[in-house]
């Protein structure tokens, strides 16, 4: 059984930083592109960032470009999302998702709250 | 860039059937696969359909997906509705390496 676990969320003030992590059991993340997706409160799902298997190709949503950084560890078994210069509108539940669309279950996500 | 448009909400009685549409604003709906997800409040999303019509292991065949190129849209059909099917449903497809999500449809089973 594949399990995705996101961690690192928390309550921060505007302008502060957080580092989110994504790990998987039952699946090697190194074999897949990985996306971060967020669920904004009272709104829908929004794609945030993606990293290719070799980290060669990295893409960001316009809303986070220049503030967020996606990366893999050297073994490729975990994926991180560095959140800098956080804004109130970044408040959301963040999910990581390998590009393995046959996977039924997502992780529980990690909650980021940005508030003064 | 393109958008995926879904109805804001749908409702149906238990045992009934509902179809949720997902219309692509530009480009061909058939050019990339469509996925469908459900999210119940307090839980992470679940993939119901991938690659237009495939079901992940464990997803019952009450859920089915299809593509209508003439309408440039995808559809999720849920039959034999149960109260536990209530939640938010999203379509999604890739635009290169980026993901595009529909705005979501709230399903009420009453």
PDB file of C-alpha atoms in Angstrom:
ATOM      1  CA  UNK A   1       0.000   0.000   0.000  1.00  0.00           C
ATOM      2  CA  UNK A   2       1.300   3.403  -0.946  1.00  0.00           C
ATOM      3  CA  UNK A   3       1.224   6.156   1.638  1.00  0.00           C
ATOM      4  CA  UNK A   4       2.110   9.779   1.110  1.00  0.00           C
ATOM      5  CA  UNK A   5       3.015  11.853   4.131  1.00  0.00           C
ATOM      6  CA  UNK A   6       3.328  15.614   4.095  1.00  0.00           C
ATOM      7  CA  UNK A   7       4.785  17.480   7.047  1.00  0.00           C
ATOM      8  CA  UNK A   8       6.209  20.809   8.097  1.00  0.00           C
ATOM      9  CA  UNK A   9       3.132  22.999   8.141  1.00  0.00           C
ATOM     10  CA  UNK A  10       2.369  25.452  10.892  1.00  0.00           C
ATOM     11  CA  UNK A  11       1.211  28.892  11.927  1.00  0.00           C
ATOM     12  CA  UNK A  12       3.468  31.729  10.830  1.00  0.00           C
ATOM     13  CA  UNK A  13       3.303  35.470  10.345  1.00  0.00           C
ATOM     14  CA  UNK A  14       3.361  37.175   6.958  1.00  0.00           C
ATOM     15  CA  UNK A  15       6.863  37.332   5.564  1.00  0.00           C
ATOM     16  CA  UNK A  16       8.073  34.272   7.440  1.00  0.00           C
ATOM     17  CA  UNK A  17       9.156  30.925   6.031  1.00  0.00           C
ATOM     18  CA  UNK A  18       8.301  27.244   6.287  1.00  0.00           C
ATOM     19  CA  UNK A  19       9.727  24.096   4.751  1.00  0.00           C
ATOM     20  CA  UNK A  20       7.310  21.346   3.809  1.00  0.00           C
ATOM     21  CA  UNK A  21       8.403  17.765   3.226  1.00  0.00           C
ATOM     22  CA  UNK A  22       6.867  14.879   1.352  1.00  0.00           C
ATOM     23  CA  UNK A  23       7.788  11.248   1.873  1.00  0.00           C
ATOM     24  CA  UNK A  24       6.303   8.085   0.471  1.00  0.00           C
ATOM     25  CA  UNK A  25       6.181   4.484   1.561  1.00  0.00           C
ATOM     26  CA  UNK A  26       5.407   1.727  -0.896  1.00  0.00           C
ATOM     27  CA  UNK A  27       6.529   3.941  -3.766  1.00  0.00           C
ATOM     28  CA  UNK A  28       9.840   5.467  -4.706  1.00  0.00           C
ATOM     29  CA  UNK A  29       9.377   9.158  -5.396  1.00  0.00           C
ATOM     30  CA  UNK A  30      12.617   9.134  -7.345  1.00  0.00           C
ATOM     31  CA  UNK A  31      10.819   7.467 -10.235  1.00  0.00           C
ATOM     32  CA  UNK A  32       8.161  10.129 -10.644  1.00  0.00           C
ATOM     33  CA  UNK A  33       7.730  13.791 -11.237  1.00  0.00           C
ATOM     34  CA  UNK A  34       6.197  15.261  -8.106  1.00  0.00           C
ATOM     35  CA  UNK A  35       3.691  18.059  -7.748  1.00  0.00           C
ATOM     36  CA  UNK A  36       2.622  20.155  -4.804  1.00  0.00           C
ATOM     37  CA  UNK A  37      -1.046  21.086  -4.792  1.00  0.00           C
ATOM     38  CA  UNK A  38      -2.911  23.174  -2.243  1.00  0.00           C
ATOM     39  CA  UNK A  39      -6.486  23.482  -1.103  1.00  0.00           C
ATOM     40  CA  UNK A  40      -7.288  27.067  -0.291  1.00  0.00           C
ATOM     41  CA  UNK A  41      -9.891  27.624   2.424  1.00  0.00           C
ATOM     42  CA  UNK A  42     -13.345  27.827   0.966  1.00  0.00           C
ATOM     43  CA  UNK A  43     -11.907  27.335  -2.494  1.00  0.00           C
ATOM     44  CA  UNK A  44     -10.716  24.537  -4.698  1.00  0.00           C
ATOM     45  CA  UNK A  45      -7.496  22.792  -5.502  1.00  0.00           C
ATOM     46  CA  UNK A  46      -4.625  24.795  -6.933  1.00  0.00           C
ATOM     47  CA  UNK A  47      -1.446  23.474  -8.453  1.00  0.00           C
ATOM     48  CA  UNK A  48       1.633  25.026  -6.850  1.00  0.00           C
ATOM     49  CA  UNK A  49       4.841  23.509  -8.208  1.00  0.00           C
ATOM     50  CA  UNK A  50       6.357  20.502  -9.923  1.00  0.00           C
ATOM     51  CA  UNK A  51       9.778  18.875 -10.135  1.00  0.00           C
ATOM     52  CA  UNK A  52      10.875  16.289 -12.671  1.00  0.00           C
ATOM     53  CA  UNK A  53      12.579  13.029 -11.764  1.00  0.00           C
ATOM     54  CA  UNK A  54      16.064  14.413 -12.270  1.00  0.00           C
ATOM     55  CA  UNK A  55      15.166  17.889 -10.985  1.00  0.00           C
ATOM     56  CA  UNK A  56      15.981  19.191 -14.440  1.00  0.00           C
ATOM     57  CA  UNK A  57      12.542  20.641 -14.984  1.00  0.00           C
ATOM     58  CA  UNK A  58      10.931  22.737 -12.281  1.00  0.00           C
ATOM     59  CA  UNK A  59       7.773  24.803 -12.674  1.00  0.00           C
ATOM     60  CA  UNK A  60       5.817  27.110 -10.406  1.00  0.00           C
ATOM     61  CA  UNK A  61       2.410  28.683 -10.414  1.00  0.00           C
ATOM     62  CA  UNK A  62       2.538  32.419 -11.037  1.00  0.00           C
ATOM     63  CA  UNK A  63       1.145  33.009  -7.549  1.00  0.00           C
ATOM     64  CA  UNK A  64       4.220  31.503  -5.874  1.00  0.00           C
ATOM     65  CA  UNK A  65       6.966  32.107  -8.433  1.00  0.00           C
ATOM     66  CA  UNK A  66      10.002  33.644  -6.771  1.00  0.00           C
ATOM     67  CA  UNK A  67       8.817  32.812  -3.240  1.00  0.00           C
ATOM     68  CA  UNK A  68       8.555  29.021  -3.193  1.00  0.00           C
ATOM     69  CA  UNK A  69      11.266  26.516  -4.071  1.00  0.00           C
ATOM     70  CA  UNK A  70      10.691  22.850  -4.808  1.00  0.00           C
ATOM     71  CA  UNK A  71      13.527  20.362  -4.502  1.00  0.00           C
ATOM     72  CA  UNK A  72      14.389  16.715  -4.067  1.00  0.00           C
ATOM     73  CA  UNK A  73      16.856  15.187  -1.665  1.00  0.00           C
ATOM     74  CA  UNK A  74      19.967  13.672  -3.217  1.00  0.00           C
ATOM     75  CA  UNK A  75      18.475  10.176  -3.214  1.00  0.00           C
ATOM     76  CA  UNK A  76      15.210  11.498  -4.626  1.00  0.00           C
ATOM     77  CA  UNK A  77      13.196   9.789  -1.924  1.00  0.00           C
ATOM     78  CA  UNK A  78      11.685  12.935  -0.530  1.00  0.00           C
ATOM     79  CA  UNK A  79      10.540  16.202  -2.000  1.00  0.00           C
ATOM     80  CA  UNK A  80      10.531  19.518  -0.214  1.00  0.00           C
ATOM     81  CA  UNK A  81       8.785  22.798  -0.744  1.00  0.00           C
ATOM     82  CA  UNK A  82      10.458  25.843   0.759  1.00  0.00           C
ATOM     83  CA  UNK A  83       7.923  28.583   1.389  1.00  0.00           C
ATOM     84  CA  UNK A  84       9.452  32.033   1.782  1.00  0.00           C
ATOM     85  CA  UNK A  85       7.892  35.466   2.068  1.00  0.00           C
ATOM     86  CA  UNK A  86       4.618  33.880   3.039  1.00  0.00           C
ATOM     87  CA  UNK A  87       1.413  35.800   2.531  1.00  0.00           C
ATOM     88  CA  UNK A  88      -1.991  35.481   4.137  1.00  0.00           C
ATOM     89  CA  UNK A  89      -3.309  34.150   0.839  1.00  0.00           C
ATOM     90  CA  UNK A  90      -0.892  31.199   1.045  1.00  0.00           C
ATOM     91  CA  UNK A  91      -2.986  29.788   3.868  1.00  0.00           C
ATOM     92  CA  UNK A  92      -3.999  26.334   2.689  1.00  0.00           C
ATOM     93  CA  UNK A  93      -3.612  22.616   3.099  1.00  0.00           C
ATOM     94  CA  UNK A  94      -0.640  21.489   1.009  1.00  0.00           C
ATOM     95  CA  UNK A  95      -0.494  18.081  -0.644  1.00  0.00           C
ATOM     96  CA  UNK A  96       2.290  16.389  -2.526  1.00  0.00           C
ATOM     97  CA  UNK A  97       1.386  14.172  -5.405  1.00  0.00           C
ATOM     98  CA  UNK A  98       3.657  12.050  -7.579  1.00  0.00           C
ATOM     99  CA  UNK A  99       2.673  11.976 -11.213  1.00  0.00           C
ATOM    100  CA  UNK A 100       1.307   8.475 -10.768  1.00  0.00           C
ATOM    101  CA  UNK A 101      -2.301   9.050 -11.604  1.00  0.00           C
ATOM    102  CA  UNK A 102      -3.265   5.466 -10.824  1.00  0.00           C
ATOM    103  CA  UNK A 103      -2.690   6.160  -7.145  1.00  0.00           C
ATOM    104  CA  UNK A 104      -6.062   6.340  -5.484  1.00  0.00           C
ATOM    105  CA  UNK A 105      -5.206   7.902  -2.169  1.00  0.00           C
ATOM    106  CA  UNK A 106      -3.529  11.223  -1.532  1.00  0.00           C
ATOM    107  CA  UNK A 107      -1.862  12.140   1.725  1.00  0.00           C
ATOM    108  CA  UNK A 108      -3.633  13.991   4.490  1.00  0.00           C
ATOM    109  CA  UNK A 109      -1.736  17.140   3.639  1.00  0.00           C
ATOM    110  CA  UNK A 110      -0.035  19.632   5.900  1.00  0.00           C
ATOM    111  CA  UNK A 111      -1.714  22.842   6.980  1.00  0.00           C
ATOM    112  CA  UNK A 112      -0.082  26.218   6.541  1.00  0.00           C
ATOM    113  CA  UNK A 113      -1.690  29.177   8.260  1.00  0.00           C
ATOM    114  CA  UNK A 114      -0.299  32.630   7.628  1.00  0.00           C
ATOM    115  CA  UNK A 115      -1.726  35.207   9.972  1.00  0.00           C
ATOM    116  CA  UNK A 116      -0.611  38.311  11.776  1.00  0.00           C
TER     117      UNK A 116
ATOM    118  CA  UNK B   1      -3.232  28.405 -21.006  1.00  0.00           C
ATOM    119  CA  UNK B   2      -6.743  27.102 -20.635  1.00  0.00           C
ATOM    120  CA  UNK B   3      -9.395  26.745 -17.963  1.00  0.00           C
ATOM    121  CA  UNK B   4     -11.593  23.869 -16.896  1.00  0.00           C
ATOM    122  CA  UNK B   5     -15.157  24.847 -16.012  1.00  0.00           C
ATOM    123  CA  UNK B   6     -17.377  22.741 -13.773  1.00  0.00           C
ATOM    124  CA  UNK B   7     -20.879  23.368 -12.442  1.00  0.00           C
ATOM    125  CA  UNK B   8     -20.724  24.877  -8.990  1.00  0.00           C
ATOM    126  CA  UNK B   9     -23.050  22.301  -7.476  1.00  0.00           C
ATOM    127  CA  UNK B  10     -25.267  19.334  -8.254  1.00  0.00           C
ATOM    128  CA  UNK B  11     -27.694  17.376  -6.145  1.00  0.00           C
ATOM    129  CA  UNK B  12     -29.499  14.096  -6.474  1.00  0.00           C
ATOM    130  CA  UNK B  13     -31.291  11.540  -4.357  1.00  0.00           C
ATOM    131  CA  UNK B  14     -29.732   8.383  -2.962  1.00  0.00           C
ATOM    132  CA  UNK B  15     -29.747   5.651  -5.568  1.00  0.00           C
ATOM    133  CA  UNK B  16     -29.847   8.139  -8.383  1.00  0.00           C
ATOM    134  CA  UNK B  17     -27.322   9.075 -11.036  1.00  0.00           C
ATOM    135  CA  UNK B  18     -25.475  12.320 -11.532  1.00  0.00           C
ATOM    136  CA  UNK B  19     -23.154  13.542 -14.262  1.00  0.00           C
ATOM    137  CA  UNK B  20     -20.583  16.251 -13.577  1.00  0.00           C
ATOM    138  CA  UNK B  21     -19.185  18.055 -16.594  1.00  0.00           C
ATOM    139  CA  UNK B  22     -15.786  19.640 -17.102  1.00  0.00           C
ATOM    140  CA  UNK B  23     -15.444  21.919 -20.116  1.00  0.00           C
ATOM    141  CA  UNK B  24     -12.081  22.987 -21.490  1.00  0.00           C
ATOM    142  CA  UNK B  25     -11.939  26.620 -22.565  1.00  0.00           C
ATOM    143  CA  UNK B  26      -9.417  26.243 -25.372  1.00  0.00           C
ATOM    144  CA  UNK B  27      -7.450  23.479 -26.955  1.00  0.00           C
ATOM    145  CA  UNK B  28      -8.672  19.958 -27.459  1.00  0.00           C
ATOM    146  CA  UNK B  29     -10.006  18.102 -24.423  1.00  0.00           C
ATOM    147  CA  UNK B  30      -8.693  14.895 -25.934  1.00  0.00           C
ATOM    148  CA  UNK B  31      -5.140  16.194 -26.225  1.00  0.00           C
ATOM    149  CA  UNK B  32      -4.292  15.339 -22.607  1.00  0.00           C
ATOM    150  CA  UNK B  33      -5.775  12.880 -20.157  1.00  0.00           C
ATOM    151  CA  UNK B  34      -8.372  14.036 -17.646  1.00  0.00           C
ATOM    152  CA  UNK B  35      -8.392  12.970 -14.020  1.00  0.00           C
ATOM    153  CA  UNK B  36     -11.207  13.247 -11.490  1.00  0.00           C
ATOM    154  CA  UNK B  37     -10.787  13.649  -7.742  1.00  0.00           C
ATOM    155  CA  UNK B  38     -13.121  13.772  -4.797  1.00  0.00           C
ATOM    156  CA  UNK B  39     -12.465  15.559  -1.555  1.00  0.00           C
ATOM    157  CA  UNK B  40     -14.560  15.095   1.535  1.00  0.00           C
ATOM    158  CA  UNK B  41     -14.179  17.775   4.235  1.00  0.00           C
ATOM    159  CA  UNK B  42     -11.392  16.909   6.626  1.00  0.00           C
ATOM    160  CA  UNK B  43      -9.798  14.346   4.330  1.00  0.00           C
ATOM    161  CA  UNK B  44      -7.232  14.345   1.576  1.00  0.00           C
ATOM    162  CA  UNK B  45      -8.440  14.028  -2.009  1.00  0.00           C
ATOM    163  CA  UNK B  46      -9.068  10.649  -3.610  1.00  0.00           C
ATOM    164  CA  UNK B  47      -8.500   9.837  -7.258  1.00  0.00           C
ATOM    165  CA  UNK B  48     -11.643   8.424  -8.830  1.00  0.00           C
ATOM    166  CA  UNK B  49     -10.723   8.414 -12.514  1.00  0.00           C
ATOM    167  CA  UNK B  50      -7.414   8.756 -14.332  1.00  0.00           C
ATOM    168  CA  UNK B  51      -6.569   8.831 -18.014  1.00  0.00           C
ATOM    169  CA  UNK B  52     -10.113   9.864 -18.927  1.00  0.00           C
ATOM    170  CA  UNK B  53     -11.853   6.617 -17.928  1.00  0.00           C
ATOM    171  CA  UNK B  54      -9.608   4.376 -15.856  1.00  0.00           C
ATOM    172  CA  UNK B  55     -10.383   3.611 -12.232  1.00  0.00           C
ATOM    173  CA  UNK B  56      -7.676   3.148  -9.612  1.00  0.00           C
ATOM    174  CA  UNK B  57      -7.790  -0.060  -7.690  1.00  0.00           C
ATOM    175  CA  UNK B  58     -10.489   0.095  -5.060  1.00  0.00           C
ATOM    176  CA  UNK B  59     -12.724   2.638  -6.799  1.00  0.00           C
ATOM    177  CA  UNK B  60     -16.121   1.052  -7.475  1.00  0.00           C
ATOM    178  CA  UNK B  61     -17.525   0.869 -10.977  1.00  0.00           C
ATOM    179  CA  UNK B  62     -20.315   3.234  -9.945  1.00  0.00           C
ATOM    180  CA  UNK B  63     -17.820   5.879 -11.006  1.00  0.00           C
ATOM    181  CA  UNK B  64     -17.085   6.266 -14.696  1.00  0.00           C
ATOM    182  CA  UNK B  65     -15.384   8.863 -16.843  1.00  0.00           C
ATOM    183  CA  UNK B  66     -15.748   9.857 -20.458  1.00  0.00           C
ATOM    184  CA  UNK B  67     -14.696  12.437 -23.004  1.00  0.00           C
ATOM    185  CA  UNK B  68     -16.922  14.274 -25.491  1.00  0.00           C
ATOM    186  CA  UNK B  69     -14.744  15.890 -28.105  1.00  0.00           C
ATOM    187  CA  UNK B  70     -17.707  17.581 -29.788  1.00  0.00           C
ATOM    188  CA  UNK B  71     -18.426  19.463 -26.550  1.00  0.00           C
ATOM    189  CA  UNK B  72     -14.754  19.730 -25.648  1.00  0.00           C
ATOM    190  CA  UNK B  73     -15.618  18.370 -22.257  1.00  0.00           C
ATOM    191  CA  UNK B  74     -15.087  15.482 -19.894  1.00  0.00           C
ATOM    192  CA  UNK B  75     -17.723  13.969 -17.655  1.00  0.00           C
ATOM    193  CA  UNK B  76     -17.820  12.026 -14.428  1.00  0.00           C
ATOM    194  CA  UNK B  77     -20.850   9.811 -13.982  1.00  0.00           C
ATOM    195  CA  UNK B  78     -21.783   8.506 -10.562  1.00  0.00           C
ATOM    196  CA  UNK B  79     -24.557   5.965 -10.355  1.00  0.00           C
ATOM    197  CA  UNK B  80     -26.221   4.349  -7.352  1.00  0.00           C
ATOM    198  CA  UNK B  81     -25.557   7.471  -5.305  1.00  0.00           C
ATOM    199  CA  UNK B  82     -24.842   7.047  -1.615  1.00  0.00           C
ATOM    200  CA  UNK B  83     -24.865   9.685   1.077  1.00  0.00           C
ATOM    201  CA  UNK B  84     -21.138   9.146   1.535  1.00  0.00           C
ATOM    202  CA  UNK B  85     -20.583  10.335  -2.036  1.00  0.00           C
ATOM    203  CA  UNK B  86     -21.216  13.876  -0.852  1.00  0.00           C
ATOM    204  CA  UNK B  87     -18.200  16.081  -1.296  1.00  0.00           C
ATOM    205  CA  UNK B  88     -16.291  18.232  -3.741  1.00  0.00           C
ATOM    206  CA  UNK B  89     -15.347  16.840  -7.128  1.00  0.00           C
ATOM    207  CA  UNK B  90     -12.571  18.179  -9.312  1.00  0.00           C
ATOM    208  CA  UNK B  91     -11.440  17.527 -12.827  1.00  0.00           C
ATOM    209  CA  UNK B  92      -7.808  18.021 -13.722  1.00  0.00           C
ATOM    210  CA  UNK B  93      -5.482  17.734 -16.654  1.00  0.00           C
ATOM    211  CA  UNK B  94      -1.941  18.647 -17.485  1.00  0.00           C
ATOM    212  CA  UNK B  95      -0.801  21.611 -19.528  1.00  0.00           C
ATOM    213  CA  UNK B  96       2.741  20.487 -20.207  1.00  0.00           C
ATOM    214  CA  UNK B  97       4.299  20.062 -16.790  1.00  0.00           C
ATOM    215  CA  UNK B  98       1.734  22.178 -14.984  1.00  0.00           C
ATOM    216  CA  UNK B  99      -1.609  21.050 -13.680  1.00  0.00           C
ATOM    217  CA  UNK B 100      -4.940  22.698 -14.369  1.00  0.00           C
ATOM    218  CA  UNK B 101      -7.842  22.047 -12.005  1.00  0.00           C
ATOM    219  CA  UNK B 102     -11.488  22.722 -12.504  1.00  0.00           C
ATOM    220  CA  UNK B 103     -13.107  24.937  -9.918  1.00  0.00           C
ATOM    221  CA  UNK B 104     -14.845  22.009  -8.267  1.00  0.00           C
ATOM    222  CA  UNK B 105     -18.426  20.796  -7.995  1.00  0.00           C
ATOM    223  CA  UNK B 106     -20.164  20.299  -4.673  1.00  0.00           C
ATOM    224  CA  UNK B 107     -22.275  17.127  -4.767  1.00  0.00           C
ATOM    225  CA  UNK B 108     -25.162  16.902  -2.371  1.00  0.00           C
ATOM    226  CA  UNK B 109     -26.997  13.612  -1.936  1.00  0.00           C
ATOM    227  CA  UNK B 110     -30.351  14.181  -0.277  1.00  0.00           C
TER     228      UNK B 110
END
